Amino acid sequence: GAGVSQSPRYKVAKRGQDVALRCDPISGHVSLFWYQQALGQGPEFLTYFQNEAQLDKSGLPSDRFFAERPEGSVSTLKIQRTQQEDSAVYLCASSHTPGLATDTQYFGPGTRLTVL
Amino acid sequence: GESVGLHLPTLSVQEGDNSIINCAYSNSASDYFIWYKQESGKGPQFIIDIRSNMDKRQGQRVTVLLNKTVKHLSLQIAATQPGDSAVYFCAENIGSNFGNEKLTFGTGTRLTIIP
């Protein structure tokens, strides 16, 4: 079956612009995660959804970052008034069984955001 | 070792040789560990995992070793192939009050297979 997909794959924004990044998880996956990966670093957790409920947003770096998953499937990560330090790859991952620590997270290809 | 910016730890291995990639994790309460492989322009790809009640687990050409005493993980890749060239990350499940499975990733090691 299809894996996790993300769009756009690349986004260039001028500082101060708003951007919206989309994630389509694997069909039927209940859990959805967003991670941020700076160049040369490992991914860092941003936020977690179980169905449409955002249960953990402790990793969001500022109130300019907002994520939603209104129908429990597709998710959007929005960044308002982008800054240069927001430049990174934004990864989405999904897993099937919430609350099961050993449930494999499957990652999408990421969206590379460059803020000029 | 630590990485700063673009300077990931690197490991170069001759094709056909075995490789060992090491990782130190941070939280003694973590109970689940995963190795991911990330190729350029792609998202992390699951390789193998291990629970904290185990000290070794084997897959196809890969073995993960866990030493909880010193909080150390290693990934052994046997008979390396050119397609094994990638950045390898260890990740740990720390969990949260919500019981979710958010992962904390290590620094990463760039493995290069020399033909």
PDB file of C-alpha atoms in Angstrom:
ATOM      1  CA  GLY A   1       0.000   0.000   0.000  1.00  0.00           C
ATOM      2  CA  ALA A   2       0.971   3.637  -0.198  1.00  0.00           C
ATOM      3  CA  GLY A   3       3.236   5.047   2.441  1.00  0.00           C
ATOM      4  CA  VAL A   4       3.118   8.414   4.138  1.00  0.00           C
ATOM      5  CA  SER A   5       3.071  11.246   1.625  1.00  0.00           C
ATOM      6  CA  GLN A   6       3.888  14.886   2.138  1.00  0.00           C
ATOM      7  CA  SER A   7       3.437  17.970   0.017  1.00  0.00           C
ATOM      8  CA  PRO A   8       4.976  20.100  -1.161  1.00  0.00           C
ATOM      9  CA  ARG A   9       8.355  18.385  -1.206  1.00  0.00           C
ATOM     10  CA  TYR A  10      10.126  21.740  -1.357  1.00  0.00           C
ATOM     11  CA  LYS A  11       8.957  25.148  -0.237  1.00  0.00           C
ATOM     12  CA  VAL A  12      10.765  28.456  -0.452  1.00  0.00           C
ATOM     13  CA  ALA A  13       9.261  31.296   1.532  1.00  0.00           C
ATOM     14  CA  LYS A  14      10.253  34.877   2.137  1.00  0.00           C
ATOM     15  CA  ARG A  15      10.684  35.816   5.752  1.00  0.00           C
ATOM     16  CA  GLY A  16       7.347  36.817   7.193  1.00  0.00           C
ATOM     17  CA  GLN A  17       5.245  34.648   4.881  1.00  0.00           C
ATOM     18  CA  ASP A  18       2.886  31.977   6.145  1.00  0.00           C
ATOM     19  CA  VAL A  19       3.302  28.390   4.938  1.00  0.00           C
ATOM     20  CA  ALA A  20       1.183  25.250   5.142  1.00  0.00           C
ATOM     21  CA  LEU A  21       2.657  21.763   4.918  1.00  0.00           C
ATOM     22  CA  ARG A  22       0.465  18.745   4.287  1.00  0.00           C
ATOM     23  CA  CYS A  23       0.765  15.152   5.463  1.00  0.00           C
ATOM     24  CA  ASP A  24      -1.246  12.159   4.245  1.00  0.00           C
ATOM     25  CA  PRO A  25      -0.650   9.290   6.680  1.00  0.00           C
ATOM     26  CA  ILE A  26      -0.997   5.623   5.891  1.00  0.00           C
ATOM     27  CA  SER A  27      -4.676   4.774   5.653  1.00  0.00           C
ATOM     28  CA  GLY A  28      -6.062   3.572   8.970  1.00  0.00           C
ATOM     29  CA  HIS A  29      -3.184   4.850  11.061  1.00  0.00           C
ATOM     30  CA  VAL A  30      -4.477   6.451  14.213  1.00  0.00           C
ATOM     31  CA  SER A  31      -1.313   8.174  15.423  1.00  0.00           C
ATOM     32  CA  LEU A  32       0.355  11.005  13.519  1.00  0.00           C
ATOM     33  CA  PHE A  33       3.557  12.830  14.419  1.00  0.00           C
ATOM     34  CA  TRP A  34       5.359  15.886  13.114  1.00  0.00           C
ATOM     35  CA  TYR A  35       9.121  16.228  13.479  1.00  0.00           C
ATOM     36  CA  GLN A  36      11.550  18.958  12.492  1.00  0.00           C
ATOM     37  CA  GLN A  37      14.963  18.039  11.137  1.00  0.00           C
ATOM     38  CA  ALA A  38      17.634  20.704  10.879  1.00  0.00           C
ATOM     39  CA  LEU A  39      20.511  20.152   8.488  1.00  0.00           C
ATOM     40  CA  GLY A  40      22.930  17.572   9.848  1.00  0.00           C
ATOM     41  CA  GLN A  41      20.766  16.772  12.855  1.00  0.00           C
ATOM     42  CA  GLY A  42      18.339  14.087  13.894  1.00  0.00           C
ATOM     43  CA  PRO A  43      14.582  14.699  13.750  1.00  0.00           C
ATOM     44  CA  GLU A  44      13.073  16.506  16.740  1.00  0.00           C
ATOM     45  CA  PHE A  45       9.513  15.958  17.908  1.00  0.00           C
ATOM     46  CA  LEU A  46       7.018  18.757  17.341  1.00  0.00           C
ATOM     47  CA  THR A  47       3.519  17.434  17.952  1.00  0.00           C
ATOM     48  CA  TYR A  48       1.356  14.303  18.132  1.00  0.00           C
ATOM     49  CA  PHE A  49      -2.215  13.491  17.143  1.00  0.00           C
ATOM     50  CA  GLN A  50      -4.381  10.564  18.045  1.00  0.00           C
ATOM     51  CA  ASN A  51      -7.148  10.658  15.456  1.00  0.00           C
ATOM     52  CA  GLU A  52      -8.205  14.328  15.404  1.00  0.00           C
ATOM     53  CA  ALA A  53      -7.073  15.063  18.947  1.00  0.00           C
ATOM     54  CA  GLN A  54      -3.772  16.875  19.382  1.00  0.00           C
ATOM     55  CA  LEU A  55      -2.529  15.220  22.537  1.00  0.00           C
ATOM     56  CA  ASP A  56       0.963  16.628  22.718  1.00  0.00           C
ATOM     57  CA  LYS A  57       2.277  19.867  21.262  1.00  0.00           C
ATOM     58  CA  SER A  58       5.153  20.269  23.642  1.00  0.00           C
ATOM     59  CA  GLY A  59       7.729  20.331  20.843  1.00  0.00           C
ATOM     60  CA  LEU A  60       6.287  23.241  18.880  1.00  0.00           C
ATOM     61  CA  PRO A  61       8.993  25.940  19.095  1.00  0.00           C
ATOM     62  CA  SER A  62       6.689  28.958  19.232  1.00  0.00           C
ATOM     63  CA  ASP A  63       3.106  30.052  18.882  1.00  0.00           C
ATOM     64  CA  ARG A  64       3.797  30.690  15.201  1.00  0.00           C
ATOM     65  CA  PHE A  65       3.559  26.928  14.706  1.00  0.00           C
ATOM     66  CA  PHE A  66       0.136  25.363  14.498  1.00  0.00           C
ATOM     67  CA  ALA A  67      -0.964  21.868  13.488  1.00  0.00           C
ATOM     68  CA  GLU A  68      -4.349  20.359  12.852  1.00  0.00           C
ATOM     69  CA  ARG A  69      -5.917  17.076  11.820  1.00  0.00           C
ATOM     70  CA  PRO A  70      -9.615  17.911  11.689  1.00  0.00           C
ATOM     71  CA  GLU A  71     -10.951  14.606  10.360  1.00  0.00           C
ATOM     72  CA  GLY A  72      -8.385  12.301  11.868  1.00  0.00           C
ATOM     73  CA  SER A  73      -6.570  11.588   8.628  1.00  0.00           C
ATOM     74  CA  VAL A  74      -4.759  14.364   6.701  1.00  0.00           C
ATOM     75  CA  SER A  75      -2.783  16.788   8.829  1.00  0.00           C
ATOM     76  CA  THR A  76      -1.506  20.284   8.126  1.00  0.00           C
ATOM     77  CA  LEU A  77       1.398  22.014   9.834  1.00  0.00           C
ATOM     78  CA  LYS A  78       1.165  25.773   9.515  1.00  0.00           C
ATOM     79  CA  ILE A  79       3.947  28.203  10.248  1.00  0.00           C
ATOM     80  CA  GLN A  80       3.040  31.849  10.484  1.00  0.00           C
ATOM     81  CA  ARG A  81       5.406  34.741   9.857  1.00  0.00           C
ATOM     82  CA  THR A  82       8.253  32.432   8.921  1.00  0.00           C
ATOM     83  CA  GLN A  83      11.748  33.185  10.179  1.00  0.00           C
ATOM     84  CA  GLN A  84      15.100  32.019   8.816  1.00  0.00           C
ATOM     85  CA  GLU A  85      15.544  29.688  11.769  1.00  0.00           C
ATOM     86  CA  ASP A  86      12.424  27.803  10.600  1.00  0.00           C
ATOM     87  CA  SER A  87      14.403  26.477   7.629  1.00  0.00           C
ATOM     88  CA  ALA A  88      14.480  22.709   8.023  1.00  0.00           C
ATOM     89  CA  VAL A  89      12.961  19.483   6.755  1.00  0.00           C
ATOM     90  CA  TYR A  90       9.557  18.824   8.280  1.00  0.00           C
ATOM     91  CA  LEU A  91       8.814  15.125   8.609  1.00  0.00           C
ATOM     92  CA  CYS A  92       5.488  13.473   9.199  1.00  0.00           C
ATOM     93  CA  ALA A  93       5.156   9.957  10.602  1.00  0.00           C
ATOM     94  CA  SER A  94       2.197   7.725  11.309  1.00  0.00           C
ATOM     95  CA  SER A  95       1.646   4.551  13.289  1.00  0.00           C
ATOM     96  CA  HIS A  96      -1.253   2.191  13.633  1.00  0.00           C
ATOM     97  CA  THR A  97      -1.846   1.564  17.303  1.00  0.00           C
ATOM     98  CA  PRO A  98      -1.934   4.428  19.821  1.00  0.00           C
ATOM     99  CA  GLY A  99      -0.490   3.768  23.219  1.00  0.00           C
ATOM    100  CA  LEU A 100       1.640   0.908  21.971  1.00  0.00           C
ATOM    101  CA  ALA A 101       5.188   2.022  22.481  1.00  0.00           C
ATOM    102  CA  THR A 102       6.568  -0.576  20.108  1.00  0.00           C
ATOM    103  CA  ASP A 103       4.330   0.375  17.201  1.00  0.00           C
ATOM    104  CA  THR A 104       6.523   1.280  14.236  1.00  0.00           C
ATOM    105  CA  GLN A 105       6.437   4.870  13.060  1.00  0.00           C
ATOM    106  CA  TYR A 106       6.549   5.188   9.279  1.00  0.00           C
ATOM    107  CA  PHE A 107       7.967   8.401   7.941  1.00  0.00           C
ATOM    108  CA  GLY A 108       7.135  10.420   4.862  1.00  0.00           C
ATOM    109  CA  PRO A 109       9.800  11.944   2.612  1.00  0.00           C
ATOM    110  CA  GLY A 110       9.554  15.319   4.304  1.00  0.00           C
ATOM    111  CA  THR A 111       9.054  18.888   3.146  1.00  0.00           C
ATOM    112  CA  ARG A 112      12.214  20.944   2.871  1.00  0.00           C
ATOM    113  CA  LEU A 113      11.398  24.516   3.897  1.00  0.00           C
ATOM    114  CA  THR A 114      13.833  27.288   3.051  1.00  0.00           C
ATOM    115  CA  VAL A 115      13.117  30.742   4.435  1.00  0.00           C
ATOM    116  CA  LEU A 116      14.976  33.553   2.682  1.00  0.00           C
TER     117      LEU A 116
ATOM    118  CA  GLY B   1      30.679  11.184  19.303  1.00  0.00           C
ATOM    119  CA  GLU B   2      28.938  14.547  19.137  1.00  0.00           C
ATOM    120  CA  SER B   3      28.104  16.254  15.925  1.00  0.00           C
ATOM    121  CA  VAL B   4      28.058  19.973  15.374  1.00  0.00           C
ATOM    122  CA  GLY B   5      26.057  21.278  12.477  1.00  0.00           C
ATOM    123  CA  LEU B   6      27.004  19.419   9.339  1.00  0.00           C
ATOM    124  CA  HIS B   7      29.765  17.407  10.949  1.00  0.00           C
ATOM    125  CA  LEU B   8      28.064  14.076  11.525  1.00  0.00           C
ATOM    126  CA  PRO B   9      30.225  11.262  12.828  1.00  0.00           C
ATOM    127  CA  THR B  10      31.283   9.254   9.822  1.00  0.00           C
ATOM    128  CA  LEU B  11      32.222   5.664   9.206  1.00  0.00           C
ATOM    129  CA  SER B  12      33.716   4.296   5.996  1.00  0.00           C
ATOM    130  CA  VAL B  13      33.646   0.564   5.409  1.00  0.00           C
ATOM    131  CA  GLN B  14      34.852  -1.582   2.544  1.00  0.00           C
ATOM    132  CA  GLU B  15      32.067  -3.338   0.646  1.00  0.00           C
ATOM    133  CA  GLY B  16      31.565  -6.807   2.016  1.00  0.00           C
ATOM    134  CA  ASP B  17      32.990  -5.990   5.452  1.00  0.00           C
ATOM    135  CA  ASN B  18      30.907  -5.710   8.607  1.00  0.00           C
ATOM    136  CA  SER B  19      30.128  -2.328  10.158  1.00  0.00           C
ATOM    137  CA  ILE B  20      29.255  -1.301  13.689  1.00  0.00           C
ATOM    138  CA  ILE B  21      27.466   1.955  14.440  1.00  0.00           C
ATOM    139  CA  ASN B  22      27.244   3.107  18.039  1.00  0.00           C
ATOM    140  CA  CYS B  23      24.773   5.272  19.894  1.00  0.00           C
ATOM    141  CA  ALA B  24      24.525   6.555  23.449  1.00  0.00           C
ATOM    142  CA  TYR B  25      21.008   7.238  24.656  1.00  0.00           C
ATOM    143  CA  SER B  26      19.962   9.667  27.310  1.00  0.00           C
ATOM    144  CA  ASN B  27      17.076   8.397  29.402  1.00  0.00           C
ATOM    145  CA  SER B  28      17.395   5.366  31.640  1.00  0.00           C
ATOM    146  CA  ALA B  29      13.582   5.133  31.680  1.00  0.00           C
ATOM    147  CA  SER B  30      13.384   4.517  27.929  1.00  0.00           C
ATOM    148  CA  ASP B  31      12.088   1.065  27.145  1.00  0.00           C
ATOM    149  CA  TYR B  32      12.046   0.893  23.388  1.00  0.00           C
ATOM    150  CA  PHE B  33      14.792   1.638  20.893  1.00  0.00           C
ATOM    151  CA  ILE B  34      14.808   1.812  17.128  1.00  0.00           C
ATOM    152  CA  TRP B  35      17.397   2.156  14.405  1.00  0.00           C
ATOM    153  CA  TYR B  36      16.450   4.170  11.335  1.00  0.00           C
ATOM    154  CA  LYS B  37      18.266   4.562   8.022  1.00  0.00           C
ATOM    155  CA  GLN B  38      17.958   7.850   6.167  1.00  0.00           C
ATOM    156  CA  GLU B  39      19.086   8.258   2.588  1.00  0.00           C
ATOM    157  CA  SER B  40      19.555  11.658   1.040  1.00  0.00           C
ATOM    158  CA  GLY B  41      16.246  13.360   0.303  1.00  0.00           C
ATOM    159  CA  LYS B  42      14.188  10.679   2.014  1.00  0.00           C
ATOM    160  CA  GLY B  43      12.540  10.200   5.357  1.00  0.00           C
ATOM    161  CA  PRO B  44      13.907   7.824   7.996  1.00  0.00           C
ATOM    162  CA  GLN B  45      13.289   4.154   7.218  1.00  0.00           C
ATOM    163  CA  PHE B  46      12.782   1.606  10.000  1.00  0.00           C
ATOM    164  CA  ILE B  47      15.529  -1.010  10.232  1.00  0.00           C
ATOM    165  CA  ILE B  48      15.208  -2.861  13.513  1.00  0.00           C
ATOM    166  CA  ASP B  49      13.979  -2.310  17.054  1.00  0.00           C
ATOM    167  CA  ILE B  50      14.589  -3.727  20.519  1.00  0.00           C
ATOM    168  CA  ARG B  51      12.793  -3.636  23.855  1.00  0.00           C
ATOM    169  CA  SER B  52      14.650  -2.888  27.055  1.00  0.00           C
ATOM    170  CA  ASN B  53      14.046  -6.417  28.340  1.00  0.00           C
ATOM    171  CA  MET B  54      16.329  -7.752  25.616  1.00  0.00           C
ATOM    172  CA  ASP B  55      20.027  -7.258  25.003  1.00  0.00           C
ATOM    173  CA  LYS B  56      20.247  -8.519  21.431  1.00  0.00           C
ATOM    174  CA  ARG B  57      17.982  -8.813  18.446  1.00  0.00           C
ATOM    175  CA  GLN B  58      18.780  -9.999  14.952  1.00  0.00           C
ATOM    176  CA  GLY B  59      17.271  -9.223  11.605  1.00  0.00           C
ATOM    177  CA  GLN B  60      18.341  -9.779   8.055  1.00  0.00           C
ATOM    178  CA  ARG B  61      22.032  -8.765   7.967  1.00  0.00           C
ATOM    179  CA  VAL B  62      21.484  -6.503  10.967  1.00  0.00           C
ATOM    180  CA  THR B  63      21.888  -7.013  14.700  1.00  0.00           C
ATOM    181  CA  VAL B  64      21.105  -4.553  17.463  1.00  0.00           C
ATOM    182  CA  LEU B  65      22.811  -4.791  20.851  1.00  0.00           C
ATOM    183  CA  LEU B  66      21.566  -2.988  23.940  1.00  0.00           C
ATOM    184  CA  ASN B  67      23.632  -2.318  27.042  1.00  0.00           C
ATOM    185  CA  LYS B  68      21.374  -0.685  29.601  1.00  0.00           C
ATOM    186  CA  THR B  69      24.120  -0.415  32.185  1.00  0.00           C
ATOM    187  CA  VAL B  70      25.998   2.150  30.135  1.00  0.00           C
ATOM    188  CA  LYS B  71      22.995   3.291  28.081  1.00  0.00           C
ATOM    189  CA  HIS B  72      24.521   2.205  24.801  1.00  0.00           C
ATOM    190  CA  LEU B  73      23.093   0.818  21.561  1.00  0.00           C
ATOM    191  CA  SER B  74      24.905  -0.565  18.600  1.00  0.00           C
ATOM    192  CA  LEU B  75      23.860  -1.574  15.115  1.00  0.00           C
ATOM    193  CA  GLN B  76      25.866  -4.210  13.319  1.00  0.00           C
ATOM    194  CA  ILE B  77      25.474  -4.565   9.574  1.00  0.00           C
ATOM    195  CA  ALA B  78      26.946  -7.711   8.064  1.00  0.00           C
ATOM    196  CA  ALA B  79      28.425  -7.964   4.579  1.00  0.00           C
ATOM    197  CA  THR B  80      27.828  -4.323   3.748  1.00  0.00           C
ATOM    198  CA  GLN B  81      26.578  -3.353   0.309  1.00  0.00           C
ATOM    199  CA  PRO B  82      26.672  -0.024  -1.558  1.00  0.00           C
ATOM    200  CA  GLY B  83      22.973   0.434  -0.776  1.00  0.00           C
ATOM    201  CA  ASP B  84      23.800   0.558   2.913  1.00  0.00           C
ATOM    202  CA  SER B  85      25.387   3.989   2.472  1.00  0.00           C
ATOM    203  CA  ALA B  86      23.171   6.394   4.415  1.00  0.00           C
ATOM    204  CA  VAL B  87      22.859   8.222   7.711  1.00  0.00           C
ATOM    205  CA  TYR B  88      21.834   5.954  10.581  1.00  0.00           C
ATOM    206  CA  PHE B  89      19.937   7.231  13.614  1.00  0.00           C
ATOM    207  CA  CYS B  90      19.112   5.549  16.858  1.00  0.00           C
ATOM    208  CA  ALA B  91      15.871   6.634  18.505  1.00  0.00           C
ATOM    209  CA  GLU B  92      14.412   6.021  21.927  1.00  0.00           C
ATOM    210  CA  ASN B  93      10.871   6.039  23.159  1.00  0.00           C
ATOM    211  CA  ILE B  94      10.597   8.195  26.223  1.00  0.00           C
ATOM    212  CA  GLY B  95       6.845   8.549  26.193  1.00  0.00           C
ATOM    213  CA  SER B  96       4.859  11.216  27.919  1.00  0.00           C
ATOM    214  CA  ASN B  97       1.909  11.775  30.202  1.00  0.00           C
ATOM    215  CA  PHE B  98      -0.250  11.143  27.173  1.00  0.00           C
ATOM    216  CA  GLY B  99       1.203   7.708  26.617  1.00  0.00           C
ATOM    217  CA  ASN B 100       2.257   8.575  23.105  1.00  0.00           C
ATOM    218  CA  GLU B 101       5.199   7.116  21.369  1.00  0.00           C
ATOM    219  CA  LYS B 102       7.173  10.207  20.483  1.00  0.00           C
ATOM    220  CA  LEU B 103      10.734   9.391  19.596  1.00  0.00           C
ATOM    221  CA  THR B 104      13.942  11.121  20.606  1.00  0.00           C
ATOM    222  CA  PHE B 105      16.612  10.728  17.961  1.00  0.00           C
ATOM    223  CA  GLY B 106      20.353  10.578  18.409  1.00  0.00           C
ATOM    224  CA  THR B 107      22.891  12.556  16.446  1.00  0.00           C
ATOM    225  CA  GLY B 108      23.264  10.186  13.509  1.00  0.00           C
ATOM    226  CA  THR B 109      26.237   8.507  11.854  1.00  0.00           C
ATOM    227  CA  ARG B 110      27.002   8.724   8.161  1.00  0.00           C
ATOM    228  CA  LEU B 111      28.000   5.334   6.805  1.00  0.00           C
ATOM    229  CA  THR B 112      29.850   5.221   3.496  1.00  0.00           C
ATOM    230  CA  ILE B 113      30.480   1.916   1.749  1.00  0.00           C
ATOM    231  CA  ILE B 114      33.609   1.899  -0.359  1.00  0.00           C
ATOM    232  CA  PRO B 115      33.255  -0.271  -3.484  1.00  0.00           C
TER     233      PRO B 115
END
